[in-house]
Amino acid sequence: MSFADTFKALSDPVRREILLMLKDGKKLPAGEIAEQFDMTHATISYHLSQLKKAGLVTETKYKNYVYYEINVSVFEEIMLWFSQFKEDS
């Protein structure tokens, strides 16, 4: 994971929406994620692969399904990095 990949992934509104769908620790299959958008499954697959490349989601395969889950540790790392810019009082 690099910050460049992370910020690139976060720059897309569809990817941010996918992350919001997963934010409560949900594991969702790719098909269920795709149903929430008016785009092809291939397009959603691309977005999921970009999130995975950035380390923002992990995937688990079970039978014929691929489940996606948010990777909280990457968000914690980003927040830690941002916190260095906080002005000390």
Short mmCIF file of C-alpha atoms in Angstrom, two decimals:
data_model
loop_
_atom_site.label_atom_id
_atom_site.label_comp_id
_atom_site.label_asym_id
_atom_site.label_seq_id
_atom_site.Cartn_x
_atom_site.Cartn_y
_atom_site.Cartn_z
CA MET A 1 0.00 0.00 0.00
CA SER A 2 1.25 3.43 -0.88
CA PHE A 3 -0.32 6.74 -0.04
CA ALA A 4 -0.47 7.50 -3.77
CA ASP A 5 -2.57 4.37 -4.42
CA THR A 6 -4.72 5.12 -1.39
CA PHE A 7 -5.47 8.71 -2.32
CA LYS A 8 -6.06 7.76 -5.95
CA ALA A 9 -8.58 5.14 -4.85
CA LEU A 10 -10.28 7.59 -2.50
CA SER A 11 -10.55 10.24 -5.22
CA ASP A 12 -13.35 8.36 -6.99
CA PRO A 13 -16.92 8.91 -5.66
CA VAL A 14 -18.03 5.36 -6.56
CA ARG A 15 -15.19 3.89 -4.52
CA ARG A 16 -16.01 6.15 -1.59
CA GLU A 17 -19.63 4.96 -1.78
CA ILE A 18 -18.47 1.33 -1.76
CA LEU A 19 -16.37 2.05 1.33
CA LEU A 20 -19.40 3.60 3.03
CA MET A 21 -21.35 0.42 2.30
CA LEU A 22 -18.64 -1.58 4.08
CA LYS A 23 -17.93 0.83 6.93
CA ASP A 24 -19.81 -1.00 9.68
CA GLY A 25 -17.70 -4.12 9.36
CA LYS A 26 -20.02 -5.68 6.81
CA LYS A 27 -18.78 -8.33 4.43
CA LEU A 28 -20.63 -7.94 1.16
CA PRO A 29 -20.47 -10.07 -1.97
CA ALA A 30 -19.42 -8.30 -5.15
CA GLY A 31 -22.82 -8.90 -6.73
CA GLU A 32 -24.65 -7.19 -3.89
CA ILE A 33 -22.31 -4.22 -4.13
CA ALA A 34 -22.85 -4.03 -7.89
CA GLU A 35 -26.64 -4.02 -7.45
CA GLN A 36 -26.40 -0.63 -5.73
CA PHE A 37 -24.99 1.07 -8.83
CA ASP A 38 -26.25 1.71 -12.33
CA MET A 39 -23.13 0.36 -14.03
CA THR A 40 -21.85 -2.93 -15.31
CA HIS A 41 -20.48 -5.62 -13.03
CA ALA A 42 -17.15 -5.27 -14.86
CA THR A 43 -16.98 -1.59 -13.90
CA ILE A 44 -17.71 -2.38 -10.26
CA SER A 45 -15.12 -5.14 -10.40
CA TYR A 46 -12.58 -2.57 -11.59
CA HIS A 47 -13.45 -0.23 -8.71
CA LEU A 48 -13.15 -3.08 -6.22
CA SER A 49 -9.77 -4.06 -7.65
CA GLN A 50 -8.54 -0.47 -7.24
CA LEU A 51 -9.71 -0.46 -3.61
CA LYS A 52 -7.98 -3.79 -3.07
CA LYS A 53 -4.77 -2.55 -4.74
CA ALA A 54 -4.78 0.42 -2.36
CA GLY A 55 -5.26 -1.92 0.59
CA LEU A 56 -8.58 -0.31 1.51
CA VAL A 57 -10.54 -3.55 1.20
CA THR A 58 -9.78 -7.22 1.53
CA GLU A 59 -11.52 -10.06 -0.26
CA THR A 60 -12.52 -13.49 0.91
CA LYS A 61 -13.63 -16.19 -1.49
CA TYR A 62 -16.31 -18.61 -0.37
CA LYS A 63 -17.77 -21.08 -2.85
CA ASN A 64 -18.84 -19.04 -5.90
CA TYR A 65 -18.79 -15.68 -4.12
CA VAL A 66 -16.18 -13.06 -3.39
CA TYR A 67 -16.86 -11.06 -0.23
CA TYR A 68 -15.35 -7.64 0.39
CA GLU A 69 -14.58 -6.08 3.75
CA ILE A 70 -13.04 -2.75 4.70
CA ASN A 71 -9.43 -2.79 5.92
CA VAL A 72 -9.54 -0.48 8.93
CA SER A 73 -5.79 -0.56 9.55
CA VAL A 74 -5.13 1.44 6.37
CA PHE A 75 -7.58 4.11 7.51
CA GLU A 76 -5.86 4.20 10.89
CA GLU A 77 -2.51 4.71 9.16
CA ILE A 78 -3.93 7.56 7.06
CA MET A 79 -5.45 9.21 10.13
CA LEU A 80 -2.15 8.91 11.98
CA TRP A 81 -0.39 10.57 9.05
CA PHE A 82 -2.99 13.38 8.96
CA SER A 83 -2.69 13.91 12.71
CA GLN A 84 0.83 15.22 12.33
CA PHE A 85 -0.65 18.34 10.72
CA LYS A 86 -2.88 19.06 13.71
CA GLU A 87 -1.84 22.16 15.52
CA ASP A 88 -0.81 21.45 19.10
CA SER A 89 -2.56 23.56 21.73
#
